[in-house]
Short mmCIF file of N, CA and C in Angstrom, two decimals:
data_model
loop_
_atom_site.label_atom_id
_atom_site.label_comp_id
_atom_site.label_asym_id
_atom_site.label_seq_id
_atom_site.Cartn_x
_atom_site.Cartn_y
_atom_site.Cartn_z
N MET A 42 0.85 -1.18 0.00
CA MET A 42 0.00 0.00 0.00
C MET A 42 0.89 1.24 0.00
N LYS A 43 0.59 2.16 -0.87
CA LYS A 43 1.37 3.39 -0.99
C LYS A 43 1.11 4.30 0.22
N GLN A 44 2.15 5.01 0.64
CA GLN A 44 2.03 5.97 1.74
C GLN A 44 1.59 7.32 1.19
N TYR A 45 0.62 7.93 1.83
CA TYR A 45 0.13 9.25 1.43
C TYR A 45 0.34 10.22 2.58
N ASP A 46 0.49 11.48 2.22
CA ASP A 46 0.63 12.53 3.23
C ASP A 46 -0.68 12.62 4.02
N GLU A 47 -0.57 12.50 5.33
CA GLU A 47 -1.76 12.50 6.19
C GLU A 47 -2.56 13.79 6.06
N LYS A 48 -1.88 14.92 5.88
CA LYS A 48 -2.59 16.20 5.73
C LYS A 48 -3.42 16.20 4.45
N VAL A 49 -2.87 15.64 3.38
CA VAL A 49 -3.61 15.59 2.12
C VAL A 49 -4.84 14.72 2.27
N ILE A 50 -4.69 13.59 2.93
CA ILE A 50 -5.84 12.71 3.18
C ILE A 50 -6.91 13.46 3.98
N LEU A 51 -6.48 14.18 5.00
CA LEU A 51 -7.41 14.93 5.84
C LEU A 51 -8.16 15.98 5.02
N TYR A 52 -7.45 16.70 4.15
CA TYR A 52 -8.12 17.71 3.33
C TYR A 52 -9.13 17.07 2.37
N PHE A 53 -8.79 15.93 1.81
CA PHE A 53 -9.73 15.24 0.93
C PHE A 53 -10.93 14.72 1.73
N ALA A 54 -10.72 14.44 3.00
CA ALA A 54 -11.84 14.03 3.86
C ALA A 54 -12.75 15.20 4.16
N MET A 55 -12.17 16.40 4.24
CA MET A 55 -12.93 17.58 4.62
C MET A 55 -13.59 18.30 3.45
N PHE A 56 -12.95 18.27 2.29
CA PHE A 56 -13.43 19.03 1.14
C PHE A 56 -13.74 18.11 -0.03
N HIS A 57 -14.70 18.51 -0.85
CA HIS A 57 -15.05 17.73 -2.03
C HIS A 57 -14.73 18.49 -3.31
N ARG A 58 -14.93 19.79 -3.28
CA ARG A 58 -14.73 20.58 -4.49
C ARG A 58 -13.24 20.74 -4.79
N THR A 59 -12.91 20.61 -6.06
CA THR A 59 -11.51 20.72 -6.48
C THR A 59 -10.93 22.06 -6.09
N VAL A 60 -11.68 23.13 -6.27
CA VAL A 60 -11.16 24.47 -5.95
C VAL A 60 -10.83 24.58 -4.46
N ASP A 61 -11.65 23.99 -3.60
CA ASP A 61 -11.38 24.01 -2.16
C ASP A 61 -10.13 23.19 -1.83
N LEU A 62 -9.99 22.06 -2.50
CA LEU A 62 -8.81 21.22 -2.29
C LEU A 62 -7.55 21.92 -2.77
N MET A 63 -7.65 22.63 -3.87
CA MET A 63 -6.49 23.38 -4.39
C MET A 63 -6.04 24.42 -3.37
N LYS A 64 -7.00 25.15 -2.80
CA LYS A 64 -6.67 26.18 -1.81
C LYS A 64 -6.06 25.56 -0.55
N ALA A 65 -6.64 24.47 -0.08
CA ALA A 65 -6.20 23.86 1.17
C ALA A 65 -4.84 23.17 1.05
N THR A 66 -4.63 22.49 -0.07
CA THR A 66 -3.42 21.68 -0.21
C THR A 66 -2.29 22.36 -0.97
N GLY A 67 -2.65 23.32 -1.83
CA GLY A 67 -1.64 23.93 -2.69
C GLY A 67 -1.30 23.07 -3.89
N LEU A 68 -2.05 21.98 -4.07
CA LEU A 68 -1.81 21.09 -5.21
C LEU A 68 -2.48 21.64 -6.47
N SER A 69 -1.98 21.22 -7.61
CA SER A 69 -2.57 21.65 -8.88
C SER A 69 -3.86 20.89 -9.14
N LYS A 70 -4.64 21.42 -10.06
CA LYS A 70 -5.90 20.78 -10.44
C LYS A 70 -5.64 19.37 -10.98
N ASN A 71 -4.61 19.23 -11.80
CA ASN A 71 -4.28 17.92 -12.37
C ASN A 71 -3.93 16.91 -11.28
N THR A 72 -3.14 17.33 -10.30
CA THR A 72 -2.76 16.43 -9.21
C THR A 72 -3.98 16.01 -8.41
N ILE A 73 -4.86 16.95 -8.14
CA ILE A 73 -6.08 16.63 -7.39
C ILE A 73 -6.94 15.65 -8.17
N CYS A 74 -7.05 15.86 -9.47
CA CYS A 74 -7.82 14.93 -10.31
C CYS A 74 -7.22 13.52 -10.27
N LYS A 75 -5.89 13.44 -10.25
CA LYS A 75 -5.23 12.13 -10.16
C LYS A 75 -5.57 11.46 -8.82
N TYR A 76 -5.53 12.24 -7.75
CA TYR A 76 -5.90 11.69 -6.44
C TYR A 76 -7.34 11.21 -6.46
N LYS A 77 -8.24 12.00 -7.05
CA LYS A 77 -9.66 11.64 -7.06
C LYS A 77 -9.91 10.36 -7.85
N LYS A 78 -9.07 10.07 -8.83
CA LYS A 78 -9.22 8.85 -9.63
C LYS A 78 -8.60 7.64 -8.95
N ASN A 79 -7.80 7.88 -7.92
CA ASN A 79 -7.11 6.80 -7.21
C ASN A 79 -8.05 6.22 -6.15
N LYS A 80 -8.56 5.02 -6.42
CA LYS A 80 -9.54 4.40 -5.53
C LYS A 80 -8.98 4.14 -4.13
N GLU A 81 -7.73 3.71 -4.06
CA GLU A 81 -7.10 3.43 -2.77
C GLU A 81 -7.04 4.71 -1.93
N PHE A 82 -6.60 5.80 -2.54
CA PHE A 82 -6.50 7.07 -1.83
C PHE A 82 -7.87 7.57 -1.40
N MET A 83 -8.84 7.50 -2.29
CA MET A 83 -10.18 8.00 -1.97
C MET A 83 -10.83 7.16 -0.87
N GLU A 84 -10.50 5.88 -0.82
CA GLU A 84 -11.01 5.04 0.27
C GLU A 84 -10.40 5.49 1.60
N LEU A 85 -9.12 5.84 1.59
CA LEU A 85 -8.48 6.37 2.81
C LEU A 85 -9.15 7.67 3.24
N ALA A 86 -9.43 8.54 2.28
CA ALA A 86 -10.09 9.82 2.60
C ALA A 86 -11.49 9.57 3.16
N LYS A 87 -12.19 8.60 2.60
CA LYS A 87 -13.53 8.27 3.09
C LYS A 87 -13.45 7.72 4.52
N GLN A 88 -12.48 6.86 4.77
CA GLN A 88 -12.30 6.33 6.12
C GLN A 88 -12.01 7.45 7.11
N ARG A 89 -11.17 8.38 6.70
CA ARG A 89 -10.82 9.51 7.57
C ARG A 89 -12.06 10.36 7.83
N ARG A 90 -12.88 10.61 6.80
CA ARG A 90 -14.10 11.39 6.97
C ARG A 90 -15.04 10.69 7.95
N ASP A 91 -15.16 9.37 7.81
CA ASP A 91 -16.01 8.60 8.72
C ASP A 91 -15.49 8.70 10.16
N GLU A 92 -14.17 8.63 10.32
CA GLU A 92 -13.57 8.76 11.65
C GLU A 92 -13.85 10.13 12.25
N LEU A 93 -13.74 11.18 11.42
CA LEU A 93 -14.01 12.53 11.90
C LEU A 93 -15.46 12.67 12.34
N LEU A 94 -16.37 12.13 11.54
CA LEU A 94 -17.79 12.19 11.89
C LEU A 94 -18.07 11.43 13.18
N GLN A 95 -17.51 10.24 13.30
CA GLN A 95 -17.74 9.45 14.50
C GLN A 95 -17.16 10.14 15.74
N SER A 96 -16.02 10.77 15.57
CA SER A 96 -15.41 11.50 16.68
C SER A 96 -16.30 12.67 17.10
N ALA A 97 -16.83 13.38 16.12
CA ALA A 97 -17.72 14.51 16.42
C ALA A 97 -19.00 14.02 17.10
N VAL A 98 -19.53 12.93 16.63
CA VAL A 98 -20.74 12.36 17.23
C VAL A 98 -20.46 11.94 18.67
N HIS A 99 -19.33 11.30 18.89
CA HIS A 99 -18.99 10.87 20.24
C HIS A 99 -18.86 12.07 21.17
N ARG A 100 -18.21 13.11 20.68
CA ARG A 100 -18.06 14.31 21.51
C ARG A 100 -19.42 14.93 21.83
N MET A 101 -20.29 14.98 20.82
CA MET A 101 -21.63 15.52 21.04
C MET A 101 -22.39 14.68 22.06
N GLU A 102 -22.25 13.37 21.97
CA GLU A 102 -22.92 12.50 22.93
C GLU A 102 -22.43 12.78 24.35
N CYS A 103 -21.12 12.95 24.49
CA CYS A 103 -20.56 13.24 25.82
C CYS A 103 -21.03 14.59 26.35
N GLU A 104 -21.09 15.57 25.48
CA GLU A 104 -21.49 16.91 25.88
C GLU A 104 -23.00 17.03 26.09
N LEU A 105 -23.73 16.13 25.48
CA LEU A 105 -25.19 16.21 25.54
C LEU A 105 -25.69 16.16 26.98
N PHE A 106 -25.10 15.31 27.79
CA PHE A 106 -25.55 15.19 29.18
C PHE A 106 -25.30 16.49 29.95
N ASN A 107 -24.13 17.09 29.76
CA ASN A 107 -23.84 18.37 30.41
C ASN A 107 -24.79 19.45 29.92
N THR A 108 -25.02 19.45 28.63
CA THR A 108 -25.89 20.46 28.03
C THR A 108 -27.31 20.33 28.56
N ILE A 109 -27.78 19.11 28.65
CA ILE A 109 -29.13 18.89 29.18
C ILE A 109 -29.22 19.38 30.62
N ASN A 110 -28.19 19.12 31.41
CA ASN A 110 -28.19 19.59 32.80
C ASN A 110 -28.24 21.12 32.86
N VAL A 111 -27.46 21.78 32.02
CA VAL A 111 -27.47 23.25 31.98
C VAL A 111 -28.84 23.75 31.55
N LEU A 112 -29.38 23.13 30.52
CA LEU A 112 -30.71 23.55 30.04
C LEU A 112 -31.77 23.36 31.12
N CYS A 113 -31.67 22.28 31.85
CA CYS A 113 -32.64 22.06 32.93
C CYS A 113 -32.52 23.14 34.00
N LYS A 114 -31.29 23.53 34.30
CA LYS A 114 -31.10 24.61 35.28
C LYS A 114 -31.67 25.92 34.75
N ILE A 115 -31.42 26.20 33.46
CA ILE A 115 -31.96 27.43 32.86
C ILE A 115 -33.48 27.36 32.83
N ARG A 116 -34.00 26.21 32.42
CA ARG A 116 -35.44 26.03 32.35
C ARG A 116 -36.11 26.22 33.70
N ASP A 117 -35.47 25.73 34.74
CA ASP A 117 -36.07 25.75 36.07
C ASP A 117 -35.84 27.05 36.84
N LYS A 118 -34.91 27.86 36.38
CA LYS A 118 -34.59 29.09 37.11
C LYS A 118 -35.55 30.20 36.65
N GLU A 119 -36.47 30.53 37.50
CA GLU A 119 -37.52 31.48 37.13
C GLU A 119 -37.02 32.90 36.97
N SER A 120 -35.85 33.21 37.49
CA SER A 120 -35.32 34.57 37.34
C SER A 120 -34.81 34.84 35.92
N ILE A 121 -34.64 33.79 35.13
CA ILE A 121 -34.21 33.95 33.74
C ILE A 121 -35.44 34.20 32.89
N ASN A 122 -35.31 35.12 31.96
CA ASN A 122 -36.40 35.47 31.05
C ASN A 122 -36.94 34.19 30.39
N PRO A 123 -38.25 33.99 30.40
CA PRO A 123 -38.83 32.79 29.80
C PRO A 123 -38.46 32.61 28.33
N GLN A 124 -38.41 33.71 27.60
CA GLN A 124 -38.05 33.60 26.18
C GLN A 124 -36.61 33.09 26.01
N THR A 125 -35.72 33.54 26.88
CA THR A 125 -34.33 33.07 26.85
C THR A 125 -34.28 31.58 27.16
N ARG A 126 -35.07 31.16 28.11
CA ARG A 126 -35.10 29.75 28.48
C ARG A 126 -35.58 28.89 27.31
N VAL A 127 -36.64 29.33 26.67
CA VAL A 127 -37.17 28.59 25.53
C VAL A 127 -36.18 28.60 24.37
N SER A 128 -35.57 29.75 24.13
CA SER A 128 -34.61 29.89 23.04
C SER A 128 -33.41 28.96 23.22
N ALA A 129 -32.91 28.86 24.43
CA ALA A 129 -31.78 27.97 24.70
C ALA A 129 -32.15 26.52 24.41
N CYS A 130 -33.31 26.14 24.85
CA CYS A 130 -33.77 24.76 24.60
C CYS A 130 -33.92 24.50 23.10
N ASN A 131 -34.53 25.43 22.40
CA ASN A 131 -34.72 25.26 20.96
C ASN A 131 -33.40 25.18 20.21
N THR A 132 -32.44 25.99 20.60
CA THR A 132 -31.14 25.98 19.95
C THR A 132 -30.48 24.61 20.06
N ILE A 133 -30.46 24.07 21.25
CA ILE A 133 -29.84 22.76 21.45
C ILE A 133 -30.60 21.68 20.69
N LEU A 134 -31.91 21.71 20.75
CA LEU A 134 -32.70 20.71 20.03
C LEU A 134 -32.48 20.80 18.52
N ASN A 135 -32.38 22.02 18.00
CA ASN A 135 -32.13 22.19 16.56
C ASN A 135 -30.77 21.64 16.16
N HIS A 136 -29.76 21.90 16.97
CA HIS A 136 -28.43 21.36 16.67
C HIS A 136 -28.42 19.84 16.73
N PHE A 137 -29.09 19.30 17.70
CA PHE A 137 -29.16 17.85 17.82
C PHE A 137 -29.88 17.25 16.62
N GLN A 138 -30.96 17.88 16.20
CA GLN A 138 -31.70 17.40 15.03
C GLN A 138 -30.84 17.46 13.78
N SER A 139 -30.09 18.54 13.62
CA SER A 139 -29.20 18.67 12.46
C SER A 139 -28.15 17.57 12.44
N LEU A 140 -27.59 17.27 13.59
CA LEU A 140 -26.60 16.21 13.68
C LEU A 140 -27.22 14.87 13.32
N LYS A 141 -28.41 14.63 13.81
CA LYS A 141 -29.10 13.38 13.52
C LYS A 141 -29.36 13.24 12.03
N VAL A 142 -29.81 14.30 11.38
CA VAL A 142 -30.07 14.28 9.94
C VAL A 142 -28.77 14.02 9.18
N THR A 143 -27.69 14.67 9.61
CA THR A 143 -26.40 14.47 8.95
C THR A 143 -25.95 13.02 9.04
N LEU A 144 -26.09 12.42 10.20
CA LEU A 144 -25.70 11.02 10.36
C LEU A 144 -26.57 10.09 9.52
N GLU A 145 -27.86 10.34 9.49
CA GLU A 145 -28.75 9.51 8.68
C GLU A 145 -28.40 9.65 7.20
N PHE A 146 -28.11 10.87 6.77
CA PHE A 146 -27.73 11.11 5.38
C PHE A 146 -26.44 10.36 5.06
N SER A 147 -25.48 10.42 5.95
CA SER A 147 -24.20 9.74 5.75
C SER A 147 -24.40 8.23 5.64
N GLU A 148 -25.23 7.67 6.50
CA GLU A 148 -25.50 6.23 6.45
C GLU A 148 -26.19 5.84 5.15
N ARG A 149 -27.13 6.64 4.70
CA ARG A 149 -27.82 6.35 3.44
C ARG A 149 -26.87 6.46 2.26
N LEU A 150 -26.00 7.46 2.29
CA LEU A 150 -25.03 7.64 1.22
C LEU A 150 -24.09 6.44 1.15
N GLU A 151 -23.64 5.97 2.30
CA GLU A 151 -22.77 4.80 2.34
C GLU A 151 -23.49 3.58 1.78
N ALA A 152 -24.76 3.41 2.11
CA ALA A 152 -25.53 2.28 1.59
C ALA A 152 -25.64 2.36 0.07
N LEU A 153 -25.89 3.57 -0.45
CA LEU A 153 -25.96 3.75 -1.90
C LEU A 153 -24.62 3.46 -2.56
N GLU A 154 -23.54 3.89 -1.93
CA GLU A 154 -22.20 3.63 -2.47
C GLU A 154 -21.93 2.13 -2.50
N ARG A 155 -22.33 1.42 -1.45
CA ARG A 155 -22.14 -0.04 -1.43
C ARG A 155 -22.97 -0.70 -2.52
N MET A 156 -24.19 -0.22 -2.73
CA MET A 156 -25.04 -0.77 -3.79
C MET A 156 -24.39 -0.55 -5.15
N GLY A 157 -23.84 0.65 -5.35
CA GLY A 157 -23.18 0.95 -6.61
C GLY A 157 -21.96 0.09 -6.83
N GLU A 158 -21.20 -0.16 -5.76
CA GLU A 158 -20.01 -1.00 -5.86
C GLU A 158 -20.39 -2.44 -6.18
N SER A 159 -21.48 -2.93 -5.59
CA SER A 159 -21.88 -4.31 -5.85
C SER A 159 -22.41 -4.47 -7.27
N GLU A 160 -23.01 -3.42 -7.82
CA GLU A 160 -23.47 -3.47 -9.21
C GLU A 160 -22.30 -3.43 -10.18
N ASP A 161 -21.24 -2.71 -9.80
CA ASP A 161 -20.05 -2.62 -10.65
C ASP A 161 -19.26 -3.92 -10.64
N GLY A 162 -19.29 -4.60 -9.51
CA GLY A 162 -18.46 -5.80 -9.31
C GLY A 162 -19.09 -7.01 -9.81
#
């Protein structure tokens, strides 16, 4: 297996558009296109993206309990403006919902990619 620069793998995990990759890596358009055509490299980038997502999800899960405790304190403290209390709760719930949608989308995309690979093979 060929060794790749870890930073380049990370940038390919983070960005999809060639122009963004060019800015982040300093690589030429031709070099980026070669990387994109390299199945081994793109699989590494996909694995790294999955690891980043899982890490973010794990961190959110850990923080969720603290956040819920803070929200409960805000919710229960009558000296805080009711609108502020409701707004704080809504903000956290909206972020949680966005994360959930992102994860579901990622899982569906992976399933579609696997289906495409099995049709090709």
